[in-house]
Coordinates of C-alpha atoms and ligand atoms in Angstrom, one line a residue:
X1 CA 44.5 129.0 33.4
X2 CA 45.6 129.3 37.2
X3 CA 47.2 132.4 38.4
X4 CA 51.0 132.6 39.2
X5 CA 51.9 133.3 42.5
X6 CA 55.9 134.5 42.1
X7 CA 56.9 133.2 45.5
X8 CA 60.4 133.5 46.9
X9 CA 62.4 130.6 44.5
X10 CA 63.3 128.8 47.7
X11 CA 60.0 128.9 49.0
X12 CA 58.6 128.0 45.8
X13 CA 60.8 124.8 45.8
X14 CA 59.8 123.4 48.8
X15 CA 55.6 123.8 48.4
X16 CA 55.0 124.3 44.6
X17 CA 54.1 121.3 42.7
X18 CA 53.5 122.3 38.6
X19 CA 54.2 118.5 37.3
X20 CA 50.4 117.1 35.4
X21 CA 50.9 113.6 36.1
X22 CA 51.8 114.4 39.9
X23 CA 48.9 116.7 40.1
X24 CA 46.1 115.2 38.5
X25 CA 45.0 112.6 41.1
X26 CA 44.6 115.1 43.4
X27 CA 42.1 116.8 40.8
X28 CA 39.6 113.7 41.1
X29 CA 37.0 113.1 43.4
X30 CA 36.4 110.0 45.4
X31 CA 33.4 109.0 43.3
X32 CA 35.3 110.4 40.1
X33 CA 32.0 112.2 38.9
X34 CA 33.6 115.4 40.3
X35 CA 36.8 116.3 37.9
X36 CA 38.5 119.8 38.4
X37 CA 42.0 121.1 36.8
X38 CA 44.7 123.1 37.9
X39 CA 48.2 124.0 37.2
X40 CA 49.5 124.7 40.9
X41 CA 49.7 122.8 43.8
X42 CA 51.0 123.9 47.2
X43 CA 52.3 121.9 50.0
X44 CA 52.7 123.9 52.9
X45 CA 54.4 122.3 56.1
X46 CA 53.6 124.6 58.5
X47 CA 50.9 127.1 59.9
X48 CA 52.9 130.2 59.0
X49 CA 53.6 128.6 55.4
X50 CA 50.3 128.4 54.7
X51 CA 49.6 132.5 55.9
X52 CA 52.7 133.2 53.8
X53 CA 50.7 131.5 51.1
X54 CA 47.6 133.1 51.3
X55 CA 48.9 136.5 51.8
X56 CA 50.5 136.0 47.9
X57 CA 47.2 134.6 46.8
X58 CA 45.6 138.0 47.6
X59 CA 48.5 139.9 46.6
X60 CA 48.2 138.4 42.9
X61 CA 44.5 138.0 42.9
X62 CA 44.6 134.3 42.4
X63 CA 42.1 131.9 44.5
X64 CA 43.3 128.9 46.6
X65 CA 40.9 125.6 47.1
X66 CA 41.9 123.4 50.0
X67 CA 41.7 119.7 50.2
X68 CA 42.8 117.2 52.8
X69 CA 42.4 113.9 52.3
X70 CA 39.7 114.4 49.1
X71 CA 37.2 112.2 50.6
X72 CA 34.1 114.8 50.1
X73 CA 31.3 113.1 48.5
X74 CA 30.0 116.4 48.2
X75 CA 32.3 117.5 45.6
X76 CA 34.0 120.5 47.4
X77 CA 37.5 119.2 47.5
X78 CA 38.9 119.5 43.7
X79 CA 39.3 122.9 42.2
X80 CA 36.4 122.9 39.3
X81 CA 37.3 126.7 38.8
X82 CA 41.1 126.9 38.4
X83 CA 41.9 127.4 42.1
X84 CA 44.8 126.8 43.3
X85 CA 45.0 123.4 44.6
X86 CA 46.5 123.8 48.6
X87 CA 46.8 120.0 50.4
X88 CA 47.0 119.9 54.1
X89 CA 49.0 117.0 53.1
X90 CA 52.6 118.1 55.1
X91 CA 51.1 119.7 58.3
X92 CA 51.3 116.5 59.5
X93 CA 52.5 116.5 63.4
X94 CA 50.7 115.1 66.1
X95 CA 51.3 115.8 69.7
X96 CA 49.6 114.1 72.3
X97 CA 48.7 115.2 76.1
X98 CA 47.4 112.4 78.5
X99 CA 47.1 114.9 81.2
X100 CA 44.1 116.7 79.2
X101 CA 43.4 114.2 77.3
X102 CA 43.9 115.6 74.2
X103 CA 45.9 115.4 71.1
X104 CA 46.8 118.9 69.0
X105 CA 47.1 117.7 65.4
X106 CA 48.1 119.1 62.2
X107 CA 45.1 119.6 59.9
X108 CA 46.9 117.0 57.3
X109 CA 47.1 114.6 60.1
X110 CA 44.6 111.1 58.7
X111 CA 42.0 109.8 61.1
X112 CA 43.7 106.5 60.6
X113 CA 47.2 107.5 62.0
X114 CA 45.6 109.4 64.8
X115 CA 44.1 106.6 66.1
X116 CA 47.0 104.5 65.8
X117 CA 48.7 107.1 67.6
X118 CA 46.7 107.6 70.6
X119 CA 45.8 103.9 70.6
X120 CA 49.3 103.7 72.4
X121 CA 48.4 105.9 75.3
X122 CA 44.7 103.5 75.5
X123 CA 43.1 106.5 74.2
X124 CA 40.4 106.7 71.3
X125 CA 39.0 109.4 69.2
X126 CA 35.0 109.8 69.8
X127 CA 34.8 110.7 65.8
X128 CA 35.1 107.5 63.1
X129 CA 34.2 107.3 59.9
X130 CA 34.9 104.6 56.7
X131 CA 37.4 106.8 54.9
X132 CA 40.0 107.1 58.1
X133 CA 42.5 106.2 55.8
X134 CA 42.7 109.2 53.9
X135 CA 40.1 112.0 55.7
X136 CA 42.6 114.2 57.3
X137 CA 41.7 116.1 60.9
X138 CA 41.2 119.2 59.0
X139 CA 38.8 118.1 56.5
X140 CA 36.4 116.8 59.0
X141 CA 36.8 119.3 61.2
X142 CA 35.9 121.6 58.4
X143 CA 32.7 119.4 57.2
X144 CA 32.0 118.6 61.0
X145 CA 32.2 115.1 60.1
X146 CA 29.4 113.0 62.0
X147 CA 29.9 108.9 61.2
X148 CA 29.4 106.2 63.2
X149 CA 29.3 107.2 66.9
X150 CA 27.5 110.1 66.5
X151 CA 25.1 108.8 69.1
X152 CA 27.6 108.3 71.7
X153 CA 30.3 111.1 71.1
X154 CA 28.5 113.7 68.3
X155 CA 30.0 115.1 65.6
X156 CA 33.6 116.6 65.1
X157 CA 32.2 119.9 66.8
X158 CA 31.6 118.3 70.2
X159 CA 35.1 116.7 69.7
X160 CA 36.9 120.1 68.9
X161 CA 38.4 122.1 71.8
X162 CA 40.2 124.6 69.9
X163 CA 42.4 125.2 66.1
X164 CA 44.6 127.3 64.5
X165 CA 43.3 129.0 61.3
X166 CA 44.3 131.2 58.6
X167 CA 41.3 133.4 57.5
X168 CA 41.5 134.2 54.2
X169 CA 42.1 138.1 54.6
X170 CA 45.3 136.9 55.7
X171 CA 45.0 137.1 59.6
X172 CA 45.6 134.1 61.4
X173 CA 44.6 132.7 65.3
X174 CA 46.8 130.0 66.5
X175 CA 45.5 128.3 69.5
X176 CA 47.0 125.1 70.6
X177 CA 46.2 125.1 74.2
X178 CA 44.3 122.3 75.8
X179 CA 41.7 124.0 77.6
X180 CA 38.5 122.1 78.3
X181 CA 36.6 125.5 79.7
X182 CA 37.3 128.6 78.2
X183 CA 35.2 131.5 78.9
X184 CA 35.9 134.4 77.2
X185 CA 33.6 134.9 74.9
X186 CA 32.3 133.4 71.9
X187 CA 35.0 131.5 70.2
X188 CA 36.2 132.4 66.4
X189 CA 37.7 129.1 65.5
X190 CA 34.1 127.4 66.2
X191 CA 33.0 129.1 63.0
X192 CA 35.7 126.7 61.4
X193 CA 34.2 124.4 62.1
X194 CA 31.6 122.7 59.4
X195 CA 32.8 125.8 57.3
X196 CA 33.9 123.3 54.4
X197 CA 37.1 126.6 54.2
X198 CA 35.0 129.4 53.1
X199 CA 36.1 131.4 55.9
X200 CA 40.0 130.1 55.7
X201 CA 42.6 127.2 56.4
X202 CA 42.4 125.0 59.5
X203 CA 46.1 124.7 59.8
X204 CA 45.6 122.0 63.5
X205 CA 43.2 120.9 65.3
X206 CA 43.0 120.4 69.0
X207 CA 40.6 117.3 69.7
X208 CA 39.2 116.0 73.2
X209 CA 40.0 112.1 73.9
X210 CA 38.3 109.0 75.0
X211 CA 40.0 106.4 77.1
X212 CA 39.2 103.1 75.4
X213 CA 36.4 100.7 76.5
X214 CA 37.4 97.4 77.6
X215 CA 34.8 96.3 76.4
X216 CA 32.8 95.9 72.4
X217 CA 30.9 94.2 70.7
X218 CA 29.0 94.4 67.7
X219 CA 25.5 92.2 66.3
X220 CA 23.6 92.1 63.2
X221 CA 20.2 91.4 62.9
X222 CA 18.2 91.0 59.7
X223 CA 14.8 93.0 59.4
X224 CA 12.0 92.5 57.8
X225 CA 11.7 96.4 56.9
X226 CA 13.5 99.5 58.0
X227 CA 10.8 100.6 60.5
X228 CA 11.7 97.3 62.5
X229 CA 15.5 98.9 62.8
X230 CA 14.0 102.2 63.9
X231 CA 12.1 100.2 66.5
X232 CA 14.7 97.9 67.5
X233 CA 16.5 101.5 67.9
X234 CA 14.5 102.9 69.8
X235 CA 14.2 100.3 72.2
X236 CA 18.4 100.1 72.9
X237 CA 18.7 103.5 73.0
X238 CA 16.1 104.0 76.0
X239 CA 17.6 101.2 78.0
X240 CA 21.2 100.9 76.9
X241 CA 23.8 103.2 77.9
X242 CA 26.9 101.5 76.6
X243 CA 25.2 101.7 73.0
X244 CA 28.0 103.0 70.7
X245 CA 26.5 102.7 66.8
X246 CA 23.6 101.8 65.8
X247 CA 23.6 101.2 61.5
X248 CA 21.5 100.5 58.8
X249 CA 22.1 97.9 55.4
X250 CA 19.4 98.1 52.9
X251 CA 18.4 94.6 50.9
X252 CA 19.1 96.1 47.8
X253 CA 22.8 97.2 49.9
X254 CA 23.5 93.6 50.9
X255 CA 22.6 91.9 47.2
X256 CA 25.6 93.6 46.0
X257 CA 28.0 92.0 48.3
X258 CA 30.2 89.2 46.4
X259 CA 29.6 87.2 49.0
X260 CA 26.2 85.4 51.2
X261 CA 26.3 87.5 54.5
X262 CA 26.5 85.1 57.4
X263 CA 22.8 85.9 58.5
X264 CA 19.3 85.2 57.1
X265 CA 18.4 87.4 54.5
X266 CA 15.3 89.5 55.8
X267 CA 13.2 91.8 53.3
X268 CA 14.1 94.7 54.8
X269 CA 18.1 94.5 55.0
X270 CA 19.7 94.6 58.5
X271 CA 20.3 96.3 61.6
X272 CA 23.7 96.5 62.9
X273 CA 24.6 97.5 66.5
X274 CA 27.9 98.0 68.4
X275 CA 27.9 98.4 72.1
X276 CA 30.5 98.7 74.8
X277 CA 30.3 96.1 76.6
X278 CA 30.8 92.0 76.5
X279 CA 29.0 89.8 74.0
X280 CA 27.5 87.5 76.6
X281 CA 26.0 90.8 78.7
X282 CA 24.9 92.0 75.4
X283 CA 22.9 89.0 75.0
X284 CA 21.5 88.9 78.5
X285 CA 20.2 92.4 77.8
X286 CA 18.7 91.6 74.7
X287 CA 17.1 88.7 76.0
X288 CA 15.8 90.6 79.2
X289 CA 14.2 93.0 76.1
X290 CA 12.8 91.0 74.9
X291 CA 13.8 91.0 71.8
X292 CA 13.2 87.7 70.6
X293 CA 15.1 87.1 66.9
X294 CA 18.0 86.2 65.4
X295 CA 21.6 87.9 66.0
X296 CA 24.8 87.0 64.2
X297 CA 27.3 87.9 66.9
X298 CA 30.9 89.3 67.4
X299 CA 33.4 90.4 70.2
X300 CA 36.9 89.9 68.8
X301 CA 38.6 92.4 67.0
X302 CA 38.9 90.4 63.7
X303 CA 35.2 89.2 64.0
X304 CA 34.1 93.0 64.9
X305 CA 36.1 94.1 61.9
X306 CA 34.4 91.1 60.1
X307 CA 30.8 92.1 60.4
X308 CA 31.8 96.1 60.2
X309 CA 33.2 95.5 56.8
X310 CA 29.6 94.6 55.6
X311 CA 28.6 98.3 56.4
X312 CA 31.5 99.8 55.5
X313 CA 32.5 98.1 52.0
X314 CA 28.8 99.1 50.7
X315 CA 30.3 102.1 49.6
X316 CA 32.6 99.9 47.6
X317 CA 30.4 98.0 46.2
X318 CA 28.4 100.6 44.9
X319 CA 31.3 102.2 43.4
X320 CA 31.4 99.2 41.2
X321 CA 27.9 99.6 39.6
X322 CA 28.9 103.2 38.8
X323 CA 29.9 106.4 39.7
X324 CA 27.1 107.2 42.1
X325 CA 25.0 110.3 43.3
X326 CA 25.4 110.5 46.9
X327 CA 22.8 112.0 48.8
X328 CA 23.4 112.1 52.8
X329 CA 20.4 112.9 54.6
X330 CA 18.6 113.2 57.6
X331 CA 15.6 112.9 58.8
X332 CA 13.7 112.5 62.4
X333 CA 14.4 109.3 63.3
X334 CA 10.8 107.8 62.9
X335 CA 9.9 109.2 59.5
X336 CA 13.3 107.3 58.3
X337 CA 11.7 104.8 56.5
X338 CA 9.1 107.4 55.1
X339 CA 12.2 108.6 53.5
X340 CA 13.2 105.0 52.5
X341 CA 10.4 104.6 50.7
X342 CA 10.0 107.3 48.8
X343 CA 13.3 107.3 47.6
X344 CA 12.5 104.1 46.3
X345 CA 9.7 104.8 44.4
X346 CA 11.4 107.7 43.2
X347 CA 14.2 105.5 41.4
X348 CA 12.4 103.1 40.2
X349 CA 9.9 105.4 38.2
X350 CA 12.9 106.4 37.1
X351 CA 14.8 103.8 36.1
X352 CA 17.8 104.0 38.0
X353 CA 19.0 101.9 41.0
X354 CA 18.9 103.3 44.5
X355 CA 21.0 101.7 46.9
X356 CA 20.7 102.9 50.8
X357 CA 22.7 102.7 53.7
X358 CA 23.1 104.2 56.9
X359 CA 23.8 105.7 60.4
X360 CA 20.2 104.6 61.1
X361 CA 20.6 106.0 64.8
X362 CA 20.8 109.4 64.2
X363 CA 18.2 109.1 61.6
X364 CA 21.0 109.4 58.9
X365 CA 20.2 107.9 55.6
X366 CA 23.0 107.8 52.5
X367 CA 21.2 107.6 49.7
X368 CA 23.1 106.0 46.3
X369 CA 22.3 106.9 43.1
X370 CA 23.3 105.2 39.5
X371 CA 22.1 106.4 36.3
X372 CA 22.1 108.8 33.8
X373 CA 23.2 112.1 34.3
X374 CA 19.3 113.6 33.5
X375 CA 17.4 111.2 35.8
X376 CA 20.0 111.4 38.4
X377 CA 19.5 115.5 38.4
X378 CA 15.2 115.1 38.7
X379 CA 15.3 112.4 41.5
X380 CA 18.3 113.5 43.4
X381 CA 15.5 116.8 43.8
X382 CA 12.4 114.8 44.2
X383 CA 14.5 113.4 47.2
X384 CA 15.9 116.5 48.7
X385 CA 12.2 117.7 48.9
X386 CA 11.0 114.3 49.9
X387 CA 13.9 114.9 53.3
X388 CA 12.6 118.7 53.7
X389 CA 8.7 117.8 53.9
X390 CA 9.6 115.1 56.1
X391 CA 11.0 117.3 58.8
X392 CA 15.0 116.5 57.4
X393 CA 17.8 118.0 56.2
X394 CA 20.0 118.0 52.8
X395 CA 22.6 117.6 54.2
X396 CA 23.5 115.5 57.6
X397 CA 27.2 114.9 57.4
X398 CA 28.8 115.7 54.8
X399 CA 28.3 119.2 53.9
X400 CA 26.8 121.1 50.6
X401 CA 30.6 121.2 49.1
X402 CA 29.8 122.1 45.4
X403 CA 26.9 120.0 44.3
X404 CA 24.7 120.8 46.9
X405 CA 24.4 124.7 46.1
X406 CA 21.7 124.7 44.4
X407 CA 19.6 122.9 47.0
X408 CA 20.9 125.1 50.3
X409 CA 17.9 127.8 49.3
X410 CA 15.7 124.4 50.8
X411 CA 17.3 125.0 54.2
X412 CA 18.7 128.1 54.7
X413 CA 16.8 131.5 53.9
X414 CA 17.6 133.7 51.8
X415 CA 18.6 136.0 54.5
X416 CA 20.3 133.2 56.9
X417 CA 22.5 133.2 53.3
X418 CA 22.7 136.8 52.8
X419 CA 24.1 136.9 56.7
X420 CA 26.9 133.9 55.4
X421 CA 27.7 135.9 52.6
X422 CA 28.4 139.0 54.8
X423 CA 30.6 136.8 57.1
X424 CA 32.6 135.4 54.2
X425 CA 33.1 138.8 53.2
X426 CA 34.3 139.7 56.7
X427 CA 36.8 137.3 56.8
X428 CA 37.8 135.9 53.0
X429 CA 37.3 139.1 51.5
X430 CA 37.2 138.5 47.4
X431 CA 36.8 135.0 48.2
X432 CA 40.6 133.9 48.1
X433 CA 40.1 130.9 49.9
X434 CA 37.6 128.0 48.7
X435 CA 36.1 130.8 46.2
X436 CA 33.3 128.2 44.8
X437 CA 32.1 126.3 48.2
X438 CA 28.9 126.3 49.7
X439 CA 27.8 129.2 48.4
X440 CA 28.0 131.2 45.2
X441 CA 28.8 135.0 45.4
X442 CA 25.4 135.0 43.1
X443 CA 23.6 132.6 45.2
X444 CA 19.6 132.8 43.9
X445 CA 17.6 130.3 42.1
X446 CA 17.3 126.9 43.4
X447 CA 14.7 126.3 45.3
X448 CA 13.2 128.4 48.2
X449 CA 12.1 127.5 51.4
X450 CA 8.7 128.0 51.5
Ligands
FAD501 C1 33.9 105.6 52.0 C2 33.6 106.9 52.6 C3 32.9 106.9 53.8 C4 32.5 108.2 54.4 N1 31.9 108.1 55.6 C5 31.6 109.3 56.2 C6 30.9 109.3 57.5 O1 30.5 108.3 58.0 N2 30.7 110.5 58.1 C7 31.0 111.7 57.5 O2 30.8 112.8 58.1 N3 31.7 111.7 56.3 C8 31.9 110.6 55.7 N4 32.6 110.6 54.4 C9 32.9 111.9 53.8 C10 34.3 112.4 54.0 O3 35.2 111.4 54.4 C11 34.2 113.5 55.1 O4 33.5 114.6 54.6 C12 35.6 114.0 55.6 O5 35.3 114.8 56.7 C13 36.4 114.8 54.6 O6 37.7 114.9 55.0 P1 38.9 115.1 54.0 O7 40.1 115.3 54.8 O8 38.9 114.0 53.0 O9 38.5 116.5 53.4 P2 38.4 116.9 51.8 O10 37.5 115.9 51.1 O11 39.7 117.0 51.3 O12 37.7 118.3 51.9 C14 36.3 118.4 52.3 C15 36.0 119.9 52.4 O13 36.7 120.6 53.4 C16 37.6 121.6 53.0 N5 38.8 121.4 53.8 C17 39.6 120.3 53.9 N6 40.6 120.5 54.7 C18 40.5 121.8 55.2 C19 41.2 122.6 56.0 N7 42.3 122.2 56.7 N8 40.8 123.9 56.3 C20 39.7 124.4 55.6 N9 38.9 123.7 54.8 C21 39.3 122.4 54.5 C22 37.7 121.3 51.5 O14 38.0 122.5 50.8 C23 36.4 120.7 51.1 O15 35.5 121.7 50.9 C24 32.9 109.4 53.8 C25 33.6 109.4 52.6 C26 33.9 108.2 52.0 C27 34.7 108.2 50.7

């Protein structure tokens, strides 16, 4: 049963939402394997609102989780032990600054509508991911959300310039000044960021713009393994500056598409790029490479969105087979398709389909997994160790959230964990805020790194 929190009535009327059938969608995860309950959900609309909030959370011992858009694939965005459900939802303004180039955002503000936004000033955000639609500022602020132009622009922390917070002790920092250079020490709010809320609420974000290349254009190429993409990759990276995304589409990927993709089928998937620049120069640089095979190409918007959806709608497609295991990790670049291949054989002694995909650039491989519960716990682990021994990590993008506690011990020591424990302690005292993310207050078993 969820603590009461015995707000002010008037308050209580504008954030508190007790009705089942409005709350539960918000209690499912994207891949609805994760289900979590709750009686309470608040709606805050503004930074002190949310303070106000967890002040009254402390004050009656309850806990608060907080979700924005509930896109984690890592499970840490639906209350699976009776938190208090807070959505970012209604901090929702945007304010844009041309001069700086910036945009301060509130943290329920979606990637999508920021970059329709800015889009109107010619500016883009460096930071893109499939889910735009629904992941909010906040939420991938707080995972440090990596996607598709990590290469180019990084992840959401080299795209951050400041935030406003509430910590969960009940102190708060609002900074919504545009700074680029700021030198006065080491910076709070930076430990926001990839925090996944266990230090408090990102209530806005401020976030560093792009002005919009004239130019794109996007190719596919089939392969006849993965170690061909990491080549290819290798190749454009070292002698192409305007290279923007570089992704991967496994065979087994590109079967479940309901339709033929409009390229050769190759053995080993294909190899998407997007660069900035025209089609007809990307084609003079890839013959002056050398690179002598077959590219399906495209440089108008609908023909870029075209060949982008058969990257992006794998996750889709998966979802349709079942409610997959998604494993997100990363490895150096040229022991990718070590990691590929193991995973492979992994499943298939196993018995259960493996279906991968990826930001093949960064060395970033999503790794699918449909089964039964038993087989998906053993090989999900042979994996994670599979990504350690190769050099990786468990996590690239999408942080440890809730299912990935158990497997943090792989990457973190026991005293890098005993230091984050002391931190959360320092500033979410009791745990108030996001009491059963990334870490639990009895973190021990799992798996040690050796
Ligand atoms: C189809 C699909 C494609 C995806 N592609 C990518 C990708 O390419 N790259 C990538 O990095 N991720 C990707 N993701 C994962 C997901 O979209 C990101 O992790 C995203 O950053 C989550 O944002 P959100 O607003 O949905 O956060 P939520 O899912 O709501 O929350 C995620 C975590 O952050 C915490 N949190 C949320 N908001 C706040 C806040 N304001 N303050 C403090 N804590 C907060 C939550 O408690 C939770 O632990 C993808 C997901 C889907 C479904």
């Amino acid at each position: 049963m969820t603590r009461p929190l015995d707000l002010p009535t008037s308050f209580a009327d504008r954030v508190c939402v007790t009705d089942p059938d409005i709350i539960d969608p918000y209690c499912n995860d994207w891949t609805g394997r994760v289900i979590g309950t709750t009686d309470l959900l608040l709606r805050p609309g503004t930074h002190h609102e949310v303070a106000q909030l967890v002040q009254a959370a402390r004050q009656h011992r309850a806990t608060l989780l907080v979700q924005g858009g509930n896109t984690s694939l890592a499970g840490g965005s639906v209350p699976l032990a009776h938190e208090i459900l807070l959505t970012t939802e209604r901090l929702d303004t945007i304010a844009v600054d041309p001069a700086s180039m910036t945009a301060t955002v509130g943290a329920g503000v979606t990637l999508a509508r920021l970059q329709s936004e800015i889009a109107r000033y010619g500016f883009s955000f460096g930071v893109d991911i499939a889910s735009r639609g629904s992941a909010t500022l906040g939420g991938m602020t707080a995972t440090n959300a990596g996607g598709i132009h990590v290469l180019r622009y990084g992840p959401m922390a080299d795209n951050v310039v400041n935030l406003s917070c509430v910590f969960g002790d009940g102190s708060t920092i609002e900074r919504r000044d545009t700074l680029l250079k700021d030198a006065t020490g080491p910076s709070l709010q930076r430990l926001l960021i990839g925090s996944e809320g266990i230090f408090g609420v990102i209530t806005s974000v401020t976030l560093r713009l792009q002005a919009t290349s004239q130019h794109r254009s996007v190719a596919i190429t089939p392969l006849e393994s993965i170690d061909e993409g990491v080549a290819i990759s290798t190749l454009l990276r070292g002698k192409l500056a305007s290279v923007n995304a570089i992704e991967y589409l496994g065979p087994e990927a590109i079967a479940l598409s309901p339709s033929n993709p409009p390229w050769e089928r190759g053995a080993g998937g294909a190899l998407l790029i997007e660069v900035l620049e025209t089609t007809s120069s990307l084609v003079d640089t890839l013959d002056n490479l050398s690179l002598d095979r077959e590219w399906v190409l495209a440089d108008t918007t609908q023909a870029i969105h075209g060949l982008w959806s058969w990257r992006e709608d794998i996750a889709m497609w998966v979802a349709r087979v079942g409610k997959p295991l998604k494993l997100d990790l990363a490895v150096p670049i040229n022991r990718i398709g070590d990691l590929y291949r193991q995973a492979q054989m992994v499943a298939q002694d196993a018995r259960i389909q493996c279906v991968c995909f990826g930001h093949l650039g960064d060395g970033n491989l999503h790794i699918n997994l449909v089964g039964d519960d038993h087989s998906l716990e053993t090989s999900s682990r042979a994996i994670y160790q599979a990504a350690v021994d190769l050099g990786g990590t468990i996590s690239a993008e999408h942080g440890i959230g809730t299912l990935k506690k158990g497997v943090l011990p792989l990457m973190r020591s026991a005293s890098e964990r005993h230091r984050l424990s002391q931190l959360i302690e320092l500033f979410n005292p009791g745990r108030v805020v996001n009491p059963n993310v990334m870490l639990d207050p009895s973190q021990g078993g799992g798996y040690e790194r050796s």
